[in-house]
Short mmCIF file of C-alpha atoms in Angstrom, two decimals:
data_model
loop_
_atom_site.label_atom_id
_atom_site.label_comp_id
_atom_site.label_asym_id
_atom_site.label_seq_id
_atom_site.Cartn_x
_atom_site.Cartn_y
_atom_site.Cartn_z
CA UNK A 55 0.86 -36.55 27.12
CA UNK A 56 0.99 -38.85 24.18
CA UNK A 57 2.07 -38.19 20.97
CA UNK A 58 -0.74 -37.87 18.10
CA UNK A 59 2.05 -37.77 15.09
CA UNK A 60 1.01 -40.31 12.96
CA UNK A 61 4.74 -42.10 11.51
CA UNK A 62 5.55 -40.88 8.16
CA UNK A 63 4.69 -42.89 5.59
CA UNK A 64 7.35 -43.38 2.90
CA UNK A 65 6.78 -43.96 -1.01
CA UNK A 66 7.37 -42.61 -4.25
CA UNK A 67 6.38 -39.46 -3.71
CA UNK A 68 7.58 -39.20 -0.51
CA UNK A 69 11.02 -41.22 -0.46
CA UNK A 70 12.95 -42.05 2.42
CA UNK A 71 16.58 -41.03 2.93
CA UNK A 72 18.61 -44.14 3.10
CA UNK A 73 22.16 -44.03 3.95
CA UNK A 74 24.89 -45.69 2.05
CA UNK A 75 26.76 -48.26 3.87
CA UNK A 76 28.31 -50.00 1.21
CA UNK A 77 29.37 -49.59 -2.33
CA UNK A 78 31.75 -51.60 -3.85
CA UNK A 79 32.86 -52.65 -7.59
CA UNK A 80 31.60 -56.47 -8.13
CA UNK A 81 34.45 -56.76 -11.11
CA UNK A 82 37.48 -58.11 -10.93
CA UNK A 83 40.56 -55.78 -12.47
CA UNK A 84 40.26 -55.90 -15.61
CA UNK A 85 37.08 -56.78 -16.48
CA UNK A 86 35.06 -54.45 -19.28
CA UNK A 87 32.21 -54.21 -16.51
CA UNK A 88 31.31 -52.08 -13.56
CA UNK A 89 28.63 -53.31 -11.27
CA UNK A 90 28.30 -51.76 -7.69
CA UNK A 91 27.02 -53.86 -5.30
CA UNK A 92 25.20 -50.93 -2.75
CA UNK A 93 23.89 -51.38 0.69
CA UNK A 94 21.56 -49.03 2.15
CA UNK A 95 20.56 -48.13 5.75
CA UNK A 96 16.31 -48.73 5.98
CA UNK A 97 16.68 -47.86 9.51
CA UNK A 98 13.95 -45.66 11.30
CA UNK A 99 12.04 -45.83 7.43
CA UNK A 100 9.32 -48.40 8.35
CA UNK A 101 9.82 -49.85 4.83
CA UNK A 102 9.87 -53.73 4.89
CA UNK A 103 10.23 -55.46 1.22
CA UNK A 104 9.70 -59.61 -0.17
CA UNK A 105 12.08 -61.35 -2.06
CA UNK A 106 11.12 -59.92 -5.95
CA UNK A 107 10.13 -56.67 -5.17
CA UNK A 108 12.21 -53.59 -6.51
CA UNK A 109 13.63 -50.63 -5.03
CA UNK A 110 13.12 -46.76 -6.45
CA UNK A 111 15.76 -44.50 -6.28
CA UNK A 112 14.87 -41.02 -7.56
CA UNK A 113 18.63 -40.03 -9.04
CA UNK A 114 20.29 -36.94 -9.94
CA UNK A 115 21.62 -36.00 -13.58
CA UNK A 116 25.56 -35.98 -14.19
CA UNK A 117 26.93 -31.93 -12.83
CA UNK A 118 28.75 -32.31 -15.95
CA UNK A 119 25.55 -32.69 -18.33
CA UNK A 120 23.89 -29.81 -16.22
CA UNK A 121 27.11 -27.64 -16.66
CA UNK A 122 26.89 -28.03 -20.32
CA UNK A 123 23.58 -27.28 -21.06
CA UNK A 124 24.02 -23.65 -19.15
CA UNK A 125 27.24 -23.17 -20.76
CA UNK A 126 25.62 -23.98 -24.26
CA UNK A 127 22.40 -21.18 -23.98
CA UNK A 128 24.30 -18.75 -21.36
CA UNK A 129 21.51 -19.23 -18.89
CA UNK A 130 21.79 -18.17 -15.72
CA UNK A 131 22.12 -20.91 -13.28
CA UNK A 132 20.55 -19.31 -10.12
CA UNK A 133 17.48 -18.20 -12.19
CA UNK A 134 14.19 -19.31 -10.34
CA UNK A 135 12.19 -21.84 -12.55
CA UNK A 136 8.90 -23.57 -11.61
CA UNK A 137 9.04 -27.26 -11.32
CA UNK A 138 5.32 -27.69 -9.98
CA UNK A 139 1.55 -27.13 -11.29
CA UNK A 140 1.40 -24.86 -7.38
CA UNK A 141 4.17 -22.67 -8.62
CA UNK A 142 7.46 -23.86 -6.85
CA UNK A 143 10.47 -22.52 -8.29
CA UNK A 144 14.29 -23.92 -7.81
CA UNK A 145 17.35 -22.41 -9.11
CA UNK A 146 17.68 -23.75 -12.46
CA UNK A 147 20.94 -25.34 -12.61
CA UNK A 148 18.81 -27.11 -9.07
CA UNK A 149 15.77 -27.94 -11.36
CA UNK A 150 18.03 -29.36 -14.47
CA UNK A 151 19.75 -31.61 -11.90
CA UNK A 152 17.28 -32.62 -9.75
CA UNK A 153 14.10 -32.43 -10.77
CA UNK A 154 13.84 -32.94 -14.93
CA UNK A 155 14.65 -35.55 -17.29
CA UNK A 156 17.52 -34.46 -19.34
CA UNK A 157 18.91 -37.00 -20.82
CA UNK A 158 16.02 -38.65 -22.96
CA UNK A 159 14.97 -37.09 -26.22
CA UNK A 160 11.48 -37.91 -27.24
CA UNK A 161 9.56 -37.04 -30.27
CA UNK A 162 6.99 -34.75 -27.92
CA UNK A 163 9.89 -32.68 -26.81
CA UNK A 164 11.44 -32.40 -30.29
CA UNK A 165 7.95 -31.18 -31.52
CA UNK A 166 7.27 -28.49 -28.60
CA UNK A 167 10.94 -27.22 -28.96
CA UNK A 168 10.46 -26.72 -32.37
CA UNK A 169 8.48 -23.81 -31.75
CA UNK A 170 11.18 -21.81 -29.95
CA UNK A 171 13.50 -21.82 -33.19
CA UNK A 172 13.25 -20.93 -36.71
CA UNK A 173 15.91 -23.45 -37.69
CA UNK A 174 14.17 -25.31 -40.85
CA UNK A 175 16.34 -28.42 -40.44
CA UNK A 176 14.33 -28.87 -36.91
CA UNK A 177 10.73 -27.80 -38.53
CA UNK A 178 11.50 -30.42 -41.72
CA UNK A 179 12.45 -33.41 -39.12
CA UNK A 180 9.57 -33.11 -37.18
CA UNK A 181 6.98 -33.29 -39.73
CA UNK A 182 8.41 -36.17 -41.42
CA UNK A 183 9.34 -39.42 -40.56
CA UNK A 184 13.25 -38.79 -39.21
CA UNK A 185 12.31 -37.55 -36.05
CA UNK A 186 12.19 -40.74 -34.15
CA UNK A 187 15.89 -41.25 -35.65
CA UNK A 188 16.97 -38.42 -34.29
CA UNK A 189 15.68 -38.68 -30.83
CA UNK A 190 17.14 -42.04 -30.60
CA UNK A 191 20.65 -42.11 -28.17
CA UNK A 192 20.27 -38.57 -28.19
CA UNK A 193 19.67 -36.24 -25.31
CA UNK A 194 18.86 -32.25 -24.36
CA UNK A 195 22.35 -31.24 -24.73
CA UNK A 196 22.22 -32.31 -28.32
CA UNK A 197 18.87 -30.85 -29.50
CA UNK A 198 19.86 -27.63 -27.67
CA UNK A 199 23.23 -27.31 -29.88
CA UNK A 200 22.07 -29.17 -33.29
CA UNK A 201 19.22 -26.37 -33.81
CA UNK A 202 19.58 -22.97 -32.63
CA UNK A 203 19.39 -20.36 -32.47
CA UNK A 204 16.86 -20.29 -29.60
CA UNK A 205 14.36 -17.73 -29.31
CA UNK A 206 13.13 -19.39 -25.52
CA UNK A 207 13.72 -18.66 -22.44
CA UNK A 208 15.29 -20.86 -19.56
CA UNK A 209 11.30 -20.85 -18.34
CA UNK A 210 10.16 -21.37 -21.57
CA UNK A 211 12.50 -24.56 -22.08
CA UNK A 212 11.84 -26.16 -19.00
CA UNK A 213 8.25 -26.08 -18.86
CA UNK A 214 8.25 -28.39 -22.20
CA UNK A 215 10.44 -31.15 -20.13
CA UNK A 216 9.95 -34.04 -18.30
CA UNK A 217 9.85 -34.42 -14.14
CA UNK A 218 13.15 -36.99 -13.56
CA UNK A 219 11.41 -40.59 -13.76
CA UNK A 220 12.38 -42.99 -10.59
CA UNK A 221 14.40 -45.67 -11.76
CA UNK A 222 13.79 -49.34 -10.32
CA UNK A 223 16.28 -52.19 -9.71
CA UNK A 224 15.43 -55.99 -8.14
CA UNK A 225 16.42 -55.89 -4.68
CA UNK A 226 19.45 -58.25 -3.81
CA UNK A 227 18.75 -58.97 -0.11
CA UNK A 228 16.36 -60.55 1.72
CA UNK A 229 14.49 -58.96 4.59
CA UNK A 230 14.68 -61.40 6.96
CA UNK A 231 18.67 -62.23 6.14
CA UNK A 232 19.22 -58.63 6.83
CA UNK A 233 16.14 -56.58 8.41
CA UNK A 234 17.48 -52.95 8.62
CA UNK A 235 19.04 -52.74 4.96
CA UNK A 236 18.46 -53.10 1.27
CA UNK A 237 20.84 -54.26 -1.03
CA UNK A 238 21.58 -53.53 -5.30
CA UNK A 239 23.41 -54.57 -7.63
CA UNK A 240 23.24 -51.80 -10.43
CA UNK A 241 25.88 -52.26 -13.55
CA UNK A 242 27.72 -48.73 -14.51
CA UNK A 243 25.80 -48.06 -18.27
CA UNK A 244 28.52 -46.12 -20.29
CA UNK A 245 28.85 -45.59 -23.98
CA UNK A 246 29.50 -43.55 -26.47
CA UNK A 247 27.18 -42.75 -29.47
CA UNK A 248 26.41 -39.08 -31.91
CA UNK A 249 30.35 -38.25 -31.06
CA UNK A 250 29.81 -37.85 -27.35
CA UNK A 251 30.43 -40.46 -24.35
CA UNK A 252 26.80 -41.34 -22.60
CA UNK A 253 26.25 -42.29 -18.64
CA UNK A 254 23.31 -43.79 -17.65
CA UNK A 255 21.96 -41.40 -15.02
CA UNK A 256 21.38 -43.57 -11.53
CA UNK A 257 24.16 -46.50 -12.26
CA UNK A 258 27.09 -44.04 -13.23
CA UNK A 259 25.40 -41.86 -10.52
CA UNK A 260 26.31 -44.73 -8.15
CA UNK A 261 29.30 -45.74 -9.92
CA UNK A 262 31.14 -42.32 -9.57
CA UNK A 263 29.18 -40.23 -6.94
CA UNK A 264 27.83 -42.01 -4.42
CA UNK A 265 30.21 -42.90 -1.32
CA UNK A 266 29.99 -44.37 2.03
CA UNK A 267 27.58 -41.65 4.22
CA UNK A 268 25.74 -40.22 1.00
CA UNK A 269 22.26 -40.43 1.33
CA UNK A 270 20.38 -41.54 -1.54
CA UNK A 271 16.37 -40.85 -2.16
CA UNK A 272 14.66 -44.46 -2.14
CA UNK A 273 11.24 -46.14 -2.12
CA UNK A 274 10.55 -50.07 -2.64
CA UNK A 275 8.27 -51.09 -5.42
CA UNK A 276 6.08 -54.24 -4.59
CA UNK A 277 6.23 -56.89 -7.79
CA UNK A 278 3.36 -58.95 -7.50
CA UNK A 279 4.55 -61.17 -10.44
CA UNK A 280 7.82 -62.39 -9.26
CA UNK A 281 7.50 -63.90 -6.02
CA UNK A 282 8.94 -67.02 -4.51
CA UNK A 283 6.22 -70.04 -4.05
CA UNK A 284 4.04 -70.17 -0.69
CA UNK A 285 5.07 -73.59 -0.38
CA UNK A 286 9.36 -73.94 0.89
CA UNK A 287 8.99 -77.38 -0.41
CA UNK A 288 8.94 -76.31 -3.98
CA UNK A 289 12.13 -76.46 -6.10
CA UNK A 290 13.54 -73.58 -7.86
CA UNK A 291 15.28 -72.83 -10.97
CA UNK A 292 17.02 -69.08 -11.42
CA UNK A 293 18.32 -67.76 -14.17
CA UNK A 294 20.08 -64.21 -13.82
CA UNK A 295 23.04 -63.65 -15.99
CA UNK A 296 24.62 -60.49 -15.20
CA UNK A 297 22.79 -57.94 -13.02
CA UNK A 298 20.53 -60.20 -13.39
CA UNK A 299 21.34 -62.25 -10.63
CA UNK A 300 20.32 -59.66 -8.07
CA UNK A 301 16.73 -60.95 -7.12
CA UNK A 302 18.13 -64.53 -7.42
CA UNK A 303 20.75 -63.38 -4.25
CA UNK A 304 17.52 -62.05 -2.57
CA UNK A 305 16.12 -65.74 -2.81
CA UNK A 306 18.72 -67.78 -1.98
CA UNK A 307 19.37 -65.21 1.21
CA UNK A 308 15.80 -66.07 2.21
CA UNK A 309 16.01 -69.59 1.39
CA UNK A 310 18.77 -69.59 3.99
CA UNK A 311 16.60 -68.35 6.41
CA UNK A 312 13.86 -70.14 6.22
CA UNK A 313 15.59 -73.41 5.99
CA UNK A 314 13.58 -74.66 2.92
CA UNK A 315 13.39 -77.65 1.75
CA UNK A 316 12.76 -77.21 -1.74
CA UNK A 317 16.07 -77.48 -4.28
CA UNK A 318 17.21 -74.64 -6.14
CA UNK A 319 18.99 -74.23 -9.58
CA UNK A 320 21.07 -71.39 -10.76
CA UNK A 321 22.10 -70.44 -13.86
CA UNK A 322 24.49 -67.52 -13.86
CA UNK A 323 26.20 -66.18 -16.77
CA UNK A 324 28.33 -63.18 -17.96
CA UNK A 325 31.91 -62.34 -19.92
CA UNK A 326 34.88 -63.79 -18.01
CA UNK A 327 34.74 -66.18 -15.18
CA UNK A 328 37.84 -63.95 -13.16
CA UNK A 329 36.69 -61.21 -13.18
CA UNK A 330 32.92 -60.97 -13.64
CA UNK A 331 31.66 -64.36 -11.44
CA UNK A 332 29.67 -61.67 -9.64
CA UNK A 333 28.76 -63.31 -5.66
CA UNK A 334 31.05 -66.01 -6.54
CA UNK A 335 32.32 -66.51 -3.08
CA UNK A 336 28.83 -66.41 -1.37
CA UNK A 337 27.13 -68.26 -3.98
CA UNK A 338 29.76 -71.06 -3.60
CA UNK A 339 29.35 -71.31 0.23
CA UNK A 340 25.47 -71.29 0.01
CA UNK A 341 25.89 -74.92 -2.63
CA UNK A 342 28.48 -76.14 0.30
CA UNK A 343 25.53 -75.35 2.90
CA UNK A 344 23.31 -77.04 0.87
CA UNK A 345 21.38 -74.04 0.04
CA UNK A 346 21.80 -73.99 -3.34
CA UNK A 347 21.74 -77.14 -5.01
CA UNK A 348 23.25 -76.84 -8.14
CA UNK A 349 25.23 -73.32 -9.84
CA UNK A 350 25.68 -73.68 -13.83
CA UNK A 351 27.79 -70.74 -14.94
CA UNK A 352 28.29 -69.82 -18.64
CA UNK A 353 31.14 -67.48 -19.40
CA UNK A 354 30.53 -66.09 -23.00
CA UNK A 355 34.34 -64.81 -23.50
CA UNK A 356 36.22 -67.86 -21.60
CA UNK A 357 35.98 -69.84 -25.13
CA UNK A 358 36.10 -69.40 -28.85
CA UNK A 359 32.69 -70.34 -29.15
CA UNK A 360 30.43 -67.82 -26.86
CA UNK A 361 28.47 -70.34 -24.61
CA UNK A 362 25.82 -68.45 -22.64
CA UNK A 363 22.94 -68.97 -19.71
CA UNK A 364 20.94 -70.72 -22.61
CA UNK A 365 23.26 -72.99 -23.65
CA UNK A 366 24.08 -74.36 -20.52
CA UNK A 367 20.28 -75.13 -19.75
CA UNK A 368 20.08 -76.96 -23.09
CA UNK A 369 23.40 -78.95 -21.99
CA UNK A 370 21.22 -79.85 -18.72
CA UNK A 371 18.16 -80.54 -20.25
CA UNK A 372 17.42 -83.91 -19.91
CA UNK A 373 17.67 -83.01 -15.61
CA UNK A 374 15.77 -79.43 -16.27
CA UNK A 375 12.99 -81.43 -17.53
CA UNK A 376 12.88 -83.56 -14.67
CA UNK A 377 12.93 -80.84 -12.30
CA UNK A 378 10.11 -79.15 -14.21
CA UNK A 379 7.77 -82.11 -14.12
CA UNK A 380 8.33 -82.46 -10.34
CA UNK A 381 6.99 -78.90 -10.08
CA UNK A 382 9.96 -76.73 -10.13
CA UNK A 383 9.51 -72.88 -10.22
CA UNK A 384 11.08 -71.50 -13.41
CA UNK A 385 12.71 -67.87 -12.66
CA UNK A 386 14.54 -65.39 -15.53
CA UNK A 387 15.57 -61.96 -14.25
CA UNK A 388 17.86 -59.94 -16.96
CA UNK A 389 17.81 -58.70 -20.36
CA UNK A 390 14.27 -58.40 -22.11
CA UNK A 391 15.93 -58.06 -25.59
CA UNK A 392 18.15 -60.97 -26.25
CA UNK A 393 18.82 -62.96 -23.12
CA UNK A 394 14.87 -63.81 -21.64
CA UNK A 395 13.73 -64.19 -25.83
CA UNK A 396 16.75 -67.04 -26.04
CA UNK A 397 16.18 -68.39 -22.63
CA UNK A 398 12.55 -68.56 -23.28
CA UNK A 399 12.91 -70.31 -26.53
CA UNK A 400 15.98 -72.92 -24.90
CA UNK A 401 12.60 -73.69 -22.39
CA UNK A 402 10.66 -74.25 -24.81
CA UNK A 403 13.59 -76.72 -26.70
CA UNK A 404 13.84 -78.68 -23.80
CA UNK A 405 10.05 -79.50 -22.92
CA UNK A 406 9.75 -80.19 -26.43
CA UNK A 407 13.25 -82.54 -26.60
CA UNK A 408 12.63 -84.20 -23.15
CA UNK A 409 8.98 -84.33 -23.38
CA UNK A 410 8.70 -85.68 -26.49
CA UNK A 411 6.25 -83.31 -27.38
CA UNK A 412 5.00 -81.22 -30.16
CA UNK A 413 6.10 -77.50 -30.72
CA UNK A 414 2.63 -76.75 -29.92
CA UNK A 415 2.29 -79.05 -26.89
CA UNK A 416 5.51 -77.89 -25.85
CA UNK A 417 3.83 -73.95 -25.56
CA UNK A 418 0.78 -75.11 -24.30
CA UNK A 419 3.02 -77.13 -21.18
CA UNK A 420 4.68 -72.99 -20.69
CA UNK A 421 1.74 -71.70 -21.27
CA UNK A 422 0.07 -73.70 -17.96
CA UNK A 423 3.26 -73.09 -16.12
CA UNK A 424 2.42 -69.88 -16.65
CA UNK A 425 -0.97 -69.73 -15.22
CA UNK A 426 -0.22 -71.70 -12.16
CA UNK A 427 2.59 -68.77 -11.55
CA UNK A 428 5.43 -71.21 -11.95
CA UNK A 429 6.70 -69.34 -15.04
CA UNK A 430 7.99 -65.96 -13.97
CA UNK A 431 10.18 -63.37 -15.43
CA UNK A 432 11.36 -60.21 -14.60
CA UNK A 433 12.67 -58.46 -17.11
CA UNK A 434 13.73 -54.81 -18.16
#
């Protein structure tokens, strides 16, 4: 008789169980960075991903955190709590670690709790101005011991906070280069602000907990917006300081594959060139195969003067230029703060130098590398 089970589907709600087969520090010794580069099993999942799209992995908060919250309001930690609109309970020090966001203060949360205390300091920051100051680097632990005492219950508490968010990172391996795995590159967020050290809850997660055999919740993300061109014939230009360069390794992994013809451009950047030239080795055999055309690396601590991804395309810009105007692809991955604002405005520099253009002409030239999808950025 045949079987009628249709094959599970896997997603974000339902994530698939991928085993760690590799997880290994990127950084030299020495260097002031952590970045694992993690390889996952996708075997027996179903789950097939492009070059560009990202991968969910629905973490766990730090034991630590957990432990300190109990210890701070003497809750029981076996205590059944519901973490669903149908009524499922888990133990509580379960729920805290699994299932709710603890480690991001908002100004909704600062507001509800405020009702479970009669501490004015709380009830005077929330109606005024200060409250999105306080919530700001902050987390549960902190509003739990800044403004008791607490007349709530562990239920009470928990029903006010979030369910754990999924967090996404570009996947750094392409499909067809290898077919039954999925690879990251996630950099270890640590720092210390309001008098207490900070982790950030999936990349220290991966950093400190997650070893060879773990299995680690996972679901992959399509990105319709960052996507390699139909045509292999088309050059590309990458720029991915840092992490970063992740969906750049994904590219040039299925560039390989595919044999393409088109050229391709990176710009890497980050502190030291010893220690922190993350994919040095691979990225240096792919330019002797021919793969990768050209690598320019900035490294922003090597020199008295800090010389980063932007300044290196400025240095090229007379060859960018020419690259652009034969149709190149123009790629940033990386820091939406700083980094993709300076490398956006060293573009603009360059169509504007080379060009001999206006400013205005210069935005207009993005602006229509934009719409025909050869201006794409993917940034976080």
């Amino acid at each position: 008789m045949q079987s009628t089970a249709t094959p599970t589907t896997f997603s974000r709600t339902n994530p698939f169980h991928a085993k760690v087969l590799k997880n290994v520090n990127l950084n030299g010794a020495g260097s002031n960075k952590e970045t694992r580069h993690l390889e996952l099993s996708l075997q027996g999942s179903g789950l097939s991903f492009v070059p560009g799209d990202c991968l969910g992995i629905v973490p766990e908060n730090d034991p630590e955190l957990v432990a300190a919250i109990l210890e701070e309001m003497k809750w029981d930690p076996e205590l059944p709590v519901p973490v669903s609109k149908q009524g499922d309970t888990l133990p509580l020090k379960e729920a805290l670690a699994k299932h709710f966001e603890i480690t991001l203060l908002t100004k909704k949360l600062a507001q509800q709790a405020a009702a479970m205390t009669d501490n004015e300091q709380l009830q005077q920051l929330v109606s005024g101005d200060n409250i999105k100051e306080y919530v700001e680097g902050r987390d549960l632990l902190d509003l739990l011991r800044d403004f008791g005492p607490w007349k709530a219950s562990a239920q009470d508490m928990v029903a006010i906070l979030r369910k754990m968010p999924p967090r996404l990172y570009s996947i750094a391996s392409s499909f067809a280069a290898h077919p039954d795995e999925v690879h990251l590159t996630i950099g270890a967020v640590r720092y210390t602000t309001h008098g207490r050290e900070r982790k950030g809850v999936c990349s220290v997660l991966c950093a400190e907990r997650l070893h060879e055999g773990d299995l680690l919740p996972v679901f992959i993300q399509t990105n319709k917006h960052f996507n390699l061109p139909e045509s292999k014939d088309k050059d590309i230009i990458m720029v991915g300081p840092g992490t970063g360069i992740a969906p750049f390794r994904s590219f040039i992994e299925e560039r390989a594959v595919s044999k393409a013809a088109g050229r391709a451009w990176l710009f890497f950047g980050d502190q030291h060139a010893a220690t922190d030239f993350l994919y040095q080795n691979e990225l240096e055999g792919y330019q002797k195969d021919g793969v990768l055309t050209k690598i320019d690396a900035a490294f922003s601590r090597d020199s008295e003067q800090k010389v980063y991804v932007q300044h290196k395309m400025l240095e090229n810009g007379k060859e960018l230029f020419a690259w652009l105007q034969n149709g190149a692809y123009f790629y940033v991955c990386g820091d939406k703060q700083y980094m993709a604002k300076d490398v956006h405005e060293a573009l603009l520099s360059v169509i504007e130098q080379e060009g001999a253009m206006t400013r205005d002409a210069a935005e207009a030239y993005l602006k229509d590398m934009q719409e025909q999808g050869r201006y794409q950025r993917d940034v976080y």
